[in-house]
PDB file of C-alpha atoms and ligand atoms in Angstrom:
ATOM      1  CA  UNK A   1      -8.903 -13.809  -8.668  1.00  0.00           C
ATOM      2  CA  UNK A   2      -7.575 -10.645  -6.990  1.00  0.00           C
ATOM      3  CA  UNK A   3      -4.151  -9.762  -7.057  1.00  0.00           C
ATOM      4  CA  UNK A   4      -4.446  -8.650  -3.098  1.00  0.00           C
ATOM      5  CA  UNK A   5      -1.111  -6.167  -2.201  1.00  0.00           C
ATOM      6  CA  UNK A   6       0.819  -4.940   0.815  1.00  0.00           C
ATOM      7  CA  UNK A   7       1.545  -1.510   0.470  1.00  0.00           C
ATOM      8  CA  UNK A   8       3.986  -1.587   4.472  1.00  0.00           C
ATOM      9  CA  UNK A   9       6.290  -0.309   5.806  1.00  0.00           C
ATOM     10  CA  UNK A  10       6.390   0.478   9.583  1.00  0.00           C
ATOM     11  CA  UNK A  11       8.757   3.732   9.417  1.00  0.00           C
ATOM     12  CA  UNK A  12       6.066   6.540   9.201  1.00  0.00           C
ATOM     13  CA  UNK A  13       6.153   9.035   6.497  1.00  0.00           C
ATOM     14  CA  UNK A  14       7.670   6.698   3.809  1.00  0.00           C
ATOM     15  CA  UNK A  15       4.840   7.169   1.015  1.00  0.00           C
ATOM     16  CA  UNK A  16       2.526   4.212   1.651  1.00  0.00           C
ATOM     17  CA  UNK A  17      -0.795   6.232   1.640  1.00  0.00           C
ATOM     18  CA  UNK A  18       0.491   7.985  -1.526  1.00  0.00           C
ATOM     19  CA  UNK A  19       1.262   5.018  -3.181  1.00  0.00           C
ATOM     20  CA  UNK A  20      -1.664   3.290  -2.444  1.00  0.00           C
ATOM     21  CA  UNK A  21      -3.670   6.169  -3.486  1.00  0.00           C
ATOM     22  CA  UNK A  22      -1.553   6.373  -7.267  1.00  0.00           C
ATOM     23  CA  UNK A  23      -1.401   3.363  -7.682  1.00  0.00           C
ATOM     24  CA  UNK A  24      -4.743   2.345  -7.040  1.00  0.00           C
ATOM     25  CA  UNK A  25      -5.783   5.349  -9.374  1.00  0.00           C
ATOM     26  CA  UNK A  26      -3.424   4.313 -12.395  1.00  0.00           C
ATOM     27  CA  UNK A  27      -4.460   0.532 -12.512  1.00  0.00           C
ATOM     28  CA  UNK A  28      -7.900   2.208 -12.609  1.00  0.00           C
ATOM     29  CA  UNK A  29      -6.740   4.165 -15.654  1.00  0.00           C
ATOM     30  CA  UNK A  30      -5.173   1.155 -17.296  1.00  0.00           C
ATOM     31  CA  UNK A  31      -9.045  -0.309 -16.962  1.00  0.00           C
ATOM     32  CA  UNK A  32      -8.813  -2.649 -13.900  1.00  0.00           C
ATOM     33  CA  UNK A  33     -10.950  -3.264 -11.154  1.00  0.00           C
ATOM     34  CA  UNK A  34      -9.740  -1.285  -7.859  1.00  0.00           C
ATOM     35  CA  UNK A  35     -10.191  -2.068  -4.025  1.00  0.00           C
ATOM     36  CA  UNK A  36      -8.301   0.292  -1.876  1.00  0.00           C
ATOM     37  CA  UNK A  37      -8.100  -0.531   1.867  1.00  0.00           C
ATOM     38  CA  UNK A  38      -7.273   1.559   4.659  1.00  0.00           C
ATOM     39  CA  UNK A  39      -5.691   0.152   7.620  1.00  0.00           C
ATOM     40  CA  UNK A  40      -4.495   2.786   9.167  1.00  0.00           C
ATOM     41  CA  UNK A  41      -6.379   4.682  12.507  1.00  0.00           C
ATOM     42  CA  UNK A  42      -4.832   7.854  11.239  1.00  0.00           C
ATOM     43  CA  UNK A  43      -7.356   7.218   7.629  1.00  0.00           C
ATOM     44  CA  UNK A  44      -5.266   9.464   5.528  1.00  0.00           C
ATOM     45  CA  UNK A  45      -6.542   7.313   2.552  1.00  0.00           C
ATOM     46  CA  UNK A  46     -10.178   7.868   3.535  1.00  0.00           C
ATOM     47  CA  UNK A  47      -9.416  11.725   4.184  1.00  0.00           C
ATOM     48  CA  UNK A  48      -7.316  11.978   0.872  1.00  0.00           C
ATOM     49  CA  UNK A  49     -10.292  10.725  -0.823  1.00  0.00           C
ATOM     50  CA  UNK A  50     -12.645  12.881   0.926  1.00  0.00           C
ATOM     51  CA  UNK A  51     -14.866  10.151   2.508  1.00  0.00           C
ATOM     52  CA  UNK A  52     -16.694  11.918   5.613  1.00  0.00           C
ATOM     53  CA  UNK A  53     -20.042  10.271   5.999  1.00  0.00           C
ATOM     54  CA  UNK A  54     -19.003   6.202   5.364  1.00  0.00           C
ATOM     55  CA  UNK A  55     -21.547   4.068   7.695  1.00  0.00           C
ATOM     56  CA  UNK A  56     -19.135   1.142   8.118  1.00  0.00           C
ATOM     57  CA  UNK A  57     -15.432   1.149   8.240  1.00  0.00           C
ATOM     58  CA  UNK A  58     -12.688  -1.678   8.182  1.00  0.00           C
ATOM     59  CA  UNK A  59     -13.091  -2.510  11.604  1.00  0.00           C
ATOM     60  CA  UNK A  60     -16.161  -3.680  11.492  1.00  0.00           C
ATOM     61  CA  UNK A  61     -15.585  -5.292   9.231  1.00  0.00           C
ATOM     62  CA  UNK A  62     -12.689  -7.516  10.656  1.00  0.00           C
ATOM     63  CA  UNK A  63     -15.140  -8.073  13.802  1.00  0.00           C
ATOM     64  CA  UNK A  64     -17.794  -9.658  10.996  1.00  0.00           C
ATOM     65  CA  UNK A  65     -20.458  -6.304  12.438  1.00  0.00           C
ATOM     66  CA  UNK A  66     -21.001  -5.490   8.510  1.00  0.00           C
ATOM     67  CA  UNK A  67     -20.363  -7.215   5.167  1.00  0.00           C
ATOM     68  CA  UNK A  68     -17.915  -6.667   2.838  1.00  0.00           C
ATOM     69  CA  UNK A  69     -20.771  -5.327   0.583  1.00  0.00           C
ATOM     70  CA  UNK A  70     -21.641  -2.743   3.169  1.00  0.00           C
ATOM     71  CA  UNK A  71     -18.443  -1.923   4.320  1.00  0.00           C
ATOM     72  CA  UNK A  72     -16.991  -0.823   0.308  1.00  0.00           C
ATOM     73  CA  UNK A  73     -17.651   2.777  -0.720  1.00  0.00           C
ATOM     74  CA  UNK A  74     -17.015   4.217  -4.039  1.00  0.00           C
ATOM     75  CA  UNK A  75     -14.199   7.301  -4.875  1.00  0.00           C
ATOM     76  CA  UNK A  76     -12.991   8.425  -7.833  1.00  0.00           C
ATOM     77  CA  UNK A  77     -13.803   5.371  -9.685  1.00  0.00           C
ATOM     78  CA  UNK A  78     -12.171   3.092  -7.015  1.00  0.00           C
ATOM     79  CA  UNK A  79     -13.800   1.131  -4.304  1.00  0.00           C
ATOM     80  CA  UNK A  80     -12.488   1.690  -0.790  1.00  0.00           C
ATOM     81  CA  UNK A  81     -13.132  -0.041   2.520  1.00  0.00           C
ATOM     82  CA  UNK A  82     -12.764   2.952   4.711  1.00  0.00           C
ATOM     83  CA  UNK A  83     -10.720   3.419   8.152  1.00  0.00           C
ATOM     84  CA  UNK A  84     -12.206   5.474  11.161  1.00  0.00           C
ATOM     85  CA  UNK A  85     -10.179   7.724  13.861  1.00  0.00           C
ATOM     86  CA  UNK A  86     -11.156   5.502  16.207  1.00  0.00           C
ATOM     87  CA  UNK A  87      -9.719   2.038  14.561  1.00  0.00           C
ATOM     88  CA  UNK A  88      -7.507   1.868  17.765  1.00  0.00           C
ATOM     89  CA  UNK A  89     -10.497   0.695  19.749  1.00  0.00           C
ATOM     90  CA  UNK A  90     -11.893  -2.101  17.413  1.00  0.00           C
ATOM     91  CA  UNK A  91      -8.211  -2.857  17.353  1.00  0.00           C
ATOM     92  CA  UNK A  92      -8.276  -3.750  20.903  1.00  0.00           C
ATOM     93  CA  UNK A  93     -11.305  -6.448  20.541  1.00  0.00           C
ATOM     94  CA  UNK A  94      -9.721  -7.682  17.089  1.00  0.00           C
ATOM     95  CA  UNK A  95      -6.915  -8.631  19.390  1.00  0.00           C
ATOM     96  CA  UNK A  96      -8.998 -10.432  21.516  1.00  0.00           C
ATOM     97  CA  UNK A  97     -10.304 -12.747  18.470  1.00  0.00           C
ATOM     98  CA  UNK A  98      -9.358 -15.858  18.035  1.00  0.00           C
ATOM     99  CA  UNK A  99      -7.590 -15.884  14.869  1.00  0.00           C
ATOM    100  CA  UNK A 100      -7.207 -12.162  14.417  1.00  0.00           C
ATOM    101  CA  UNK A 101      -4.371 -12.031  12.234  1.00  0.00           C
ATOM    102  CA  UNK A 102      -6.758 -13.774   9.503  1.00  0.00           C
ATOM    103  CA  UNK A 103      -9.314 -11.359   9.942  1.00  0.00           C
ATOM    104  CA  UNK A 104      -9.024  -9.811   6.522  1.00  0.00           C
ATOM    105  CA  UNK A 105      -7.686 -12.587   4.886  1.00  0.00           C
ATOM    106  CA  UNK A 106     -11.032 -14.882   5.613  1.00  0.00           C
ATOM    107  CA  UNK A 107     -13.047 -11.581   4.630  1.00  0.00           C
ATOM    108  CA  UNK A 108     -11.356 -11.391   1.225  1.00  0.00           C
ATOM    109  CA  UNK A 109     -11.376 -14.994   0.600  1.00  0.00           C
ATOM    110  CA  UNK A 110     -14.646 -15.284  -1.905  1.00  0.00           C
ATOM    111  CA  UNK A 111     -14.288 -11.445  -3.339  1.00  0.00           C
ATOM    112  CA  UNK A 112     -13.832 -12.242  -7.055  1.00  0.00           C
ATOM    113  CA  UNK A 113     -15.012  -8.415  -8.008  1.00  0.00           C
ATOM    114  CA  UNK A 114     -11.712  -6.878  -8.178  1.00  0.00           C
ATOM    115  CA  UNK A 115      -8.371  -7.176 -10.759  1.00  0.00           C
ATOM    116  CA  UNK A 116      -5.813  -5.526  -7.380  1.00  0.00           C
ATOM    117  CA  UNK A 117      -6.824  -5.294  -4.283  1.00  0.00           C
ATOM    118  CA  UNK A 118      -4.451  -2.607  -1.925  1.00  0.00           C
ATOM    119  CA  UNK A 119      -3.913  -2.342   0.904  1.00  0.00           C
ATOM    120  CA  UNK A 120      -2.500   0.938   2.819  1.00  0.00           C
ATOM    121  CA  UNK A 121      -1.066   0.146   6.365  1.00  0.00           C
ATOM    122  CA  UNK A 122      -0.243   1.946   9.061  1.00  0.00           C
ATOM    123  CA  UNK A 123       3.187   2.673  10.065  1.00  0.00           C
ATOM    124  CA  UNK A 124       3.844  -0.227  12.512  1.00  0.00           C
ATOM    125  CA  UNK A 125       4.117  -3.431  12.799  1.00  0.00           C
ATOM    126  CA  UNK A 126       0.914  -4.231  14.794  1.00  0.00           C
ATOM    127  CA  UNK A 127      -1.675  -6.857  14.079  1.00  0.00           C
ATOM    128  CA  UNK A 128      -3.459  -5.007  11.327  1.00  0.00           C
ATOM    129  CA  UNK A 129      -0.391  -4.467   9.446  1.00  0.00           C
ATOM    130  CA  UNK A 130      -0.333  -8.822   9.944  1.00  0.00           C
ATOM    131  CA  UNK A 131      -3.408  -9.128   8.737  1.00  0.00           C
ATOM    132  CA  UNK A 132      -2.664  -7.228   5.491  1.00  0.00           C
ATOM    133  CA  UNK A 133       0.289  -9.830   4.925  1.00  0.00           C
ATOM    134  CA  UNK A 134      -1.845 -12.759   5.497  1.00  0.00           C
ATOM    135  CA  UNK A 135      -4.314 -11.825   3.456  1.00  0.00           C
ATOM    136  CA  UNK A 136      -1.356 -10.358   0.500  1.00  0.00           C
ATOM    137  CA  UNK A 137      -0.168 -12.554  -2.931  1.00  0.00           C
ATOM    138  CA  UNK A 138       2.420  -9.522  -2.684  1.00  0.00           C
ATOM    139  CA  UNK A 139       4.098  -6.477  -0.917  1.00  0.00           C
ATOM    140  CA  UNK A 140       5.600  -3.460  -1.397  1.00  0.00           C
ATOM    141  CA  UNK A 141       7.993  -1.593   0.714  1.00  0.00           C
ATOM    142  CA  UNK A 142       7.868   1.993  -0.356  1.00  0.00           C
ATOM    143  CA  UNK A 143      11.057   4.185   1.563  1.00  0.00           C
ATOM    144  CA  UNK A 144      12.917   7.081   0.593  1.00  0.00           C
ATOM    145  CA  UNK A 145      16.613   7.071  -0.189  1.00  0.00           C
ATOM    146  CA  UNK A 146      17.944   8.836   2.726  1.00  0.00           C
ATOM    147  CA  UNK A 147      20.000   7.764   5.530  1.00  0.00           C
ATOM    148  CA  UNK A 148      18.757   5.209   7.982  1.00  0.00           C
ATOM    149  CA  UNK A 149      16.049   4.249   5.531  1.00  0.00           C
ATOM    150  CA  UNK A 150      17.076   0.806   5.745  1.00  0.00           C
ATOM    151  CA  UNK A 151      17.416   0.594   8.903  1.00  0.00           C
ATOM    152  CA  UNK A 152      14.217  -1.874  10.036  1.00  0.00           C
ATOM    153  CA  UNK A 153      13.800  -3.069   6.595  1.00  0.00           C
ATOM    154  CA  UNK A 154      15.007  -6.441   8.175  1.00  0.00           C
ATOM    155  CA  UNK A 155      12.452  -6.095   9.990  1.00  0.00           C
ATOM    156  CA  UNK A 156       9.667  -6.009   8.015  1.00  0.00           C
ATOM    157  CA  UNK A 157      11.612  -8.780   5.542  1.00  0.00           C
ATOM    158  CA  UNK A 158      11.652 -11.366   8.769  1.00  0.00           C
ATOM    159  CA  UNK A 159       8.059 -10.442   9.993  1.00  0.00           C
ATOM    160  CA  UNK A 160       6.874 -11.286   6.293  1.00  0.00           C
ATOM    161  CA  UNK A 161       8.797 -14.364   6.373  1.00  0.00           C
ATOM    162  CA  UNK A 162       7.276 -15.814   9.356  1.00  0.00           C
ATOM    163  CA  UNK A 163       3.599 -14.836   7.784  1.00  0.00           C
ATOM    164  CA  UNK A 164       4.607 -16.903   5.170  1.00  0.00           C
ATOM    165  CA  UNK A 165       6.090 -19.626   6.586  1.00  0.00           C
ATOM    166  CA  UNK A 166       2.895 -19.779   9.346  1.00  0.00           C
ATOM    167  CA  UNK A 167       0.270 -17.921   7.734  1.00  0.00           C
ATOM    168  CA  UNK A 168       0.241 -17.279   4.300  1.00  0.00           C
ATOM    169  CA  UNK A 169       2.974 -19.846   1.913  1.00  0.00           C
ATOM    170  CA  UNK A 170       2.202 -17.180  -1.173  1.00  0.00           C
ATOM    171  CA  UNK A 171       3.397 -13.982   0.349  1.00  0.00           C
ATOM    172  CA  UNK A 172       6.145 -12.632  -2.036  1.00  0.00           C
ATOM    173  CA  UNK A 173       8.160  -9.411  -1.698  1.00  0.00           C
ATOM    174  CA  UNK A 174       7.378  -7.610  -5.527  1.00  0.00           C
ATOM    175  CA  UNK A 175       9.752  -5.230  -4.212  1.00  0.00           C
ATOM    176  CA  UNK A 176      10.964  -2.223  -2.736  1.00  0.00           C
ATOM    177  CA  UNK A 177       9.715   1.149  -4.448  1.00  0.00           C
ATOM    178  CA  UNK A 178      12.257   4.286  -3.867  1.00  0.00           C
ATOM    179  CA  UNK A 179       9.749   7.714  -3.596  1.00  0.00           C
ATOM    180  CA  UNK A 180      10.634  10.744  -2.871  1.00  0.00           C
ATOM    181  CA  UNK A 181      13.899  10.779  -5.366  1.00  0.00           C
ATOM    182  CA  UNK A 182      15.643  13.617  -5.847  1.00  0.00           C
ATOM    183  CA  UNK A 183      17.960  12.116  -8.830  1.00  0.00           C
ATOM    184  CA  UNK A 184      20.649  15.029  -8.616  1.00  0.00           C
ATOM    185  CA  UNK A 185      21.595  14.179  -4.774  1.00  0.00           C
ATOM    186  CA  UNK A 186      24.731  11.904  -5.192  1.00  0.00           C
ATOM    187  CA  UNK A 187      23.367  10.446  -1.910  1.00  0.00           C
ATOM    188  CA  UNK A 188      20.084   9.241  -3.556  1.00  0.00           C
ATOM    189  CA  UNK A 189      22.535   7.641  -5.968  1.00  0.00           C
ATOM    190  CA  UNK A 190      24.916   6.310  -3.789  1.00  0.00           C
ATOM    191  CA  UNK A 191      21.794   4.608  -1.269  1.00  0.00           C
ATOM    192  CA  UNK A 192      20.203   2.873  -4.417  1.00  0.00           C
ATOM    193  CA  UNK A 193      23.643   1.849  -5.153  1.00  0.00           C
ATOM    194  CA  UNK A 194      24.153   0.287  -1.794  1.00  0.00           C
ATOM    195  CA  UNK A 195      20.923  -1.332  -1.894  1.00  0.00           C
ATOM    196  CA  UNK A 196      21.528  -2.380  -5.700  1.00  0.00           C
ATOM    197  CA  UNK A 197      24.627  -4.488  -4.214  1.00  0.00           C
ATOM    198  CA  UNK A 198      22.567  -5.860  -1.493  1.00  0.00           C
ATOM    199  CA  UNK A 199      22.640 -10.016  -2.689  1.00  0.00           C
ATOM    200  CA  UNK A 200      19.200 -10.301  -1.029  1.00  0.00           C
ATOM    201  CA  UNK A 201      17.814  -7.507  -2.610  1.00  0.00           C
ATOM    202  CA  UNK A 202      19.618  -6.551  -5.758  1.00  0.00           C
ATOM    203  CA  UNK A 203      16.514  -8.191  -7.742  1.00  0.00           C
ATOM    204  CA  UNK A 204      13.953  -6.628  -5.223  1.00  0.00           C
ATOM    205  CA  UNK A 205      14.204  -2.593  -6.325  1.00  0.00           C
ATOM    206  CA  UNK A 206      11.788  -1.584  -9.006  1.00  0.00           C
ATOM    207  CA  UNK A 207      13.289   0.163 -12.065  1.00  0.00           C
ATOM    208  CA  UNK A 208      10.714   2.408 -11.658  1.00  0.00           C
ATOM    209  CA  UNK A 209      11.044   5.329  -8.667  1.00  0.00           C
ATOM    210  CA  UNK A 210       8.528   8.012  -8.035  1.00  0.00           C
ATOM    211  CA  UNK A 211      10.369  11.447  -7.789  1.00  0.00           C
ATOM    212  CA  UNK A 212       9.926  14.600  -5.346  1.00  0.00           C
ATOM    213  CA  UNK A 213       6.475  16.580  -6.963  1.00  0.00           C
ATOM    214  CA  UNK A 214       4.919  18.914  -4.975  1.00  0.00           C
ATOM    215  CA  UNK A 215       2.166  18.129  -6.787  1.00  0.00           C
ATOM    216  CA  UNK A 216       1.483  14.483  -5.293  1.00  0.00           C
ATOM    217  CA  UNK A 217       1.096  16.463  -1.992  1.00  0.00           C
ATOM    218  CA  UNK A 218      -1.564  18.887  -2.595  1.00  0.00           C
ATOM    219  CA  UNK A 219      -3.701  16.296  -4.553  1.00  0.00           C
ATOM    220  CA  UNK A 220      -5.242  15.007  -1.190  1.00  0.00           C
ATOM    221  CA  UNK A 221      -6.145  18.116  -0.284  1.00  0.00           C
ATOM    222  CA  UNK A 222      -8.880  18.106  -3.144  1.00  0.00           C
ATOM    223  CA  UNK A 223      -9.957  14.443  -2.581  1.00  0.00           C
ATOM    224  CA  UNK A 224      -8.230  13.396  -5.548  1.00  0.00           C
ATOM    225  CA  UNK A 225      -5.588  11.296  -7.313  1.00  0.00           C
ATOM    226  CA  UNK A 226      -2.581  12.305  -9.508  1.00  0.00           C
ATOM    227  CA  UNK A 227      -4.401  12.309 -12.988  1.00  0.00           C
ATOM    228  CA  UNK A 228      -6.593  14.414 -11.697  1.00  0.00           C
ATOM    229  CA  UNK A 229      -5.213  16.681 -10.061  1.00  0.00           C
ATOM    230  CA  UNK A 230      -1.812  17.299 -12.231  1.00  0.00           C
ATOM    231  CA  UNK A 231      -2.420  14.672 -15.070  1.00  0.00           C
ATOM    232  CA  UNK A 232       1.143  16.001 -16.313  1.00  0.00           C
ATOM    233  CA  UNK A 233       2.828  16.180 -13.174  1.00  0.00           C
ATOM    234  CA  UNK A 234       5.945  14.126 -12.493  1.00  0.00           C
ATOM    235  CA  UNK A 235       4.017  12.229 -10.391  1.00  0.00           C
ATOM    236  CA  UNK A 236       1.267  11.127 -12.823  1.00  0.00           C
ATOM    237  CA  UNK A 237       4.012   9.884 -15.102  1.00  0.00           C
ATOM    238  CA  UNK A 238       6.282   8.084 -12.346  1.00  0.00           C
ATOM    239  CA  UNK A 239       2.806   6.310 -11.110  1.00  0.00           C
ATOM    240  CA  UNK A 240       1.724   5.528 -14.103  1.00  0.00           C
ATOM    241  CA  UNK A 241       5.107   4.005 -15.348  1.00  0.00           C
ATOM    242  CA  UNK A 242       5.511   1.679 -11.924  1.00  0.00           C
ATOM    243  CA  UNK A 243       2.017   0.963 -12.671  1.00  0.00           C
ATOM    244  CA  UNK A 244       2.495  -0.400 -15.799  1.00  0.00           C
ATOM    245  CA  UNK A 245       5.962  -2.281 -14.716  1.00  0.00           C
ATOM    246  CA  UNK A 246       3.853  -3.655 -11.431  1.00  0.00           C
ATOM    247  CA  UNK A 247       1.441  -5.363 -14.089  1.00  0.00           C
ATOM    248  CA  UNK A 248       4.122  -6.318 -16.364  1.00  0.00           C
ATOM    249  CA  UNK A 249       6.555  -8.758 -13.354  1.00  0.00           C
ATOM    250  CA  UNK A 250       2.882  -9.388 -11.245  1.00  0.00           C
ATOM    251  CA  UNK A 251       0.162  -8.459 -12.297  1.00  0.00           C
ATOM    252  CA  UNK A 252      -2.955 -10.028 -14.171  1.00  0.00           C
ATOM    253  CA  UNK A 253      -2.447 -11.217 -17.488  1.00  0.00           C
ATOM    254  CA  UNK A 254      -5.279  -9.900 -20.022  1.00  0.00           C
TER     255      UNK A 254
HETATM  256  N1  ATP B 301       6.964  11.639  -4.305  1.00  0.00           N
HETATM  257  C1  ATP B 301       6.592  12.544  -3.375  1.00  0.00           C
HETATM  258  N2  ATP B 301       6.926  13.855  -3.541  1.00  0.00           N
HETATM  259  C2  ATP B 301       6.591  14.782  -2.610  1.00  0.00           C
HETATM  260  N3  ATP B 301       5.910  14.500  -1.481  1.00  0.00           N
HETATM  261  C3  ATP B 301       5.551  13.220  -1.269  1.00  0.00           C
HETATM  262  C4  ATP B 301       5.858  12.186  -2.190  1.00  0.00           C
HETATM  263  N4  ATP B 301       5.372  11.006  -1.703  1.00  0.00           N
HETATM  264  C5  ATP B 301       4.782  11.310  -0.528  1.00  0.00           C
HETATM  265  N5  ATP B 301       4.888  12.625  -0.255  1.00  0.00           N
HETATM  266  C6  ATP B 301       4.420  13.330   0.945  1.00  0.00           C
HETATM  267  O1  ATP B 301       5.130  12.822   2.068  1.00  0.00           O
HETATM  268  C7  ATP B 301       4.283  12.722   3.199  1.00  0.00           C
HETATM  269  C8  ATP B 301       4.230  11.264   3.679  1.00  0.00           C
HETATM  270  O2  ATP B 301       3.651  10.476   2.644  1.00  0.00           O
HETATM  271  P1  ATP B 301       2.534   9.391   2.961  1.00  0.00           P
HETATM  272  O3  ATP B 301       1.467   9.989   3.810  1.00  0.00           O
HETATM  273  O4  ATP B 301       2.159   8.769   1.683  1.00  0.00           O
HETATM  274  O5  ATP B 301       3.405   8.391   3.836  1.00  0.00           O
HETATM  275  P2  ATP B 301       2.908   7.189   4.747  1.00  0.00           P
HETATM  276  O6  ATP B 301       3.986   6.163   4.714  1.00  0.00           O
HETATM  277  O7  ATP B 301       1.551   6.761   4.357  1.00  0.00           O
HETATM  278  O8  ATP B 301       2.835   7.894   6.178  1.00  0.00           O
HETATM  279  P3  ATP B 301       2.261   7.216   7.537  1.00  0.00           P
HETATM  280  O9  ATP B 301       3.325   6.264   7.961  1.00  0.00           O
HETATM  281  O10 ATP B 301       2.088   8.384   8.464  1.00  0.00           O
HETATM  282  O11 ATP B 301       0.978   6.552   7.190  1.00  0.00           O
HETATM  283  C9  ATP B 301       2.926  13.253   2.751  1.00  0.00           C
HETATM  284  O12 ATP B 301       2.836  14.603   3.068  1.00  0.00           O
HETATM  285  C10 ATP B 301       2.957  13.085   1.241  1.00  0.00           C
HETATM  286  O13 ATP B 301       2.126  14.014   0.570  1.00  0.00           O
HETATM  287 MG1   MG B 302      -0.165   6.548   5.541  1.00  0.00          MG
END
């Protein structure tokens, strides 16, 4: 079975699309199986890689107007079930379904195809970013240490909890993945160290942390990943690394 994650968080900006993207592209290079999902009307994961001309995207998906089969393209040696810029519509009539936070999870139910299955989410709280919880073994919180970054992590920590105490018993926070990280800011230091003392979520912060690049923000521009774009960027390695400790506490044993 698919290991299906969360990739949420419902502050915009706070690397979800990135991480999706990286992530999705290093379990590819460790040999798995990849389905990326974009659930997000802005499609930043479609645009980043370069899909222009998909004939189904994920909400039609959700509203059962194409398969699963139809619906999956292929990029850079990934799958991807693309979004559309105008998501916000189908979004209306998914609300209007009985059932529609367990849209996606029905849809994924009999996929056996795939090792990890991500999902990218957009940056609220609304019932796609439900659906991608109910349909989740696991989720990750991606957020920059800054200032007010925790501030509606609570949030997202009681909305999950109420998925899985309604919706979906499995769901599991894997943890929360620091980006952006500028290690020679004492305040990066001193937020980590905050969190670090946190007793809910001292064993919830990967080791690993993805650092400022410059690099992991041109790569989209070129429709690509890391490791190919700057396959000796900091970014490659920092992706790579969480990749590998991601598999290592969750992932499929092989
Ligand atoms: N480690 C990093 N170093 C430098 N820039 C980064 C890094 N991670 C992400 N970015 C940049 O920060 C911006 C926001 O990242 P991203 O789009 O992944 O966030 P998001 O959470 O998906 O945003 P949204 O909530 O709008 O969907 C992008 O321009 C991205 O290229
Ligand atoms: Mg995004």
């Amino acid at each position: 079975m698919a290991k299906i994650i969360s990739v949420i968080n419902n502050k915009g900006g706070t690397g979800k699309t990135t991480t999706v993207l990286n992530l999705g592209a290093a379990l590819k290079k460790l040999k798995y199986k990849v389905l990326l999902i974009d659930l997000d009307s802005q499609g930043n994961l479609t645009h980043a890689l370069h899909i222009t001309d998909a004939k189904h995207h994920i909400g039609e998906l959700l509203l059962n107007k194409c398969s699963l089969q139809e619906s999956i393209v292929e990029a850079e040696g990934m799958s991807l079930i693309p979004s559309t810029n105008n998501l916000l519509d189908f979004e209306y009539l998914i609300n209007n379904e009985p059932g529609r936070e367990l849209l996606l999870r029905e849809v994924l139910s009999n996929t056996n195809t795939y090792d990890y299955i991500l999902m990218d989410c957009p940056p609220s709280m609304g019932t796609l970013s439900i659906n991608s919880l109910a349909a989740a073994n696991f989720y990750i919180v991606p957020m920059q240490a800054e200032n007010f970054a925790f501030i509606g992590l609570d949030r997202i920590l009681q909305t999950a909890q109420k998925v899985k105490t309604r919706m979906n018993a499995e769901l599991e926070l894997a943890g929360i993945l620091f980006v952006k990280y500028q290690n020679r800011t004492k305040f990066g230091q001193a937020v980590i160290t905050s969190i670090a003392e946190n007793s809910m979520l001292k064993n919830k912060l990967f080791n690993s942390y993805i650092r400022q690049d410059i690099a992991l923000m041109e790569a989209p521009a070129f429709g690509q990943s890391i490791f190919e774009y700057a396959a000796k960027s900091r970014g490659a390695f920092d992706y790579m690394n969480f990749a590998k400790e991601f598999v290592k506490n969750y992932g499929k044993k092989n």
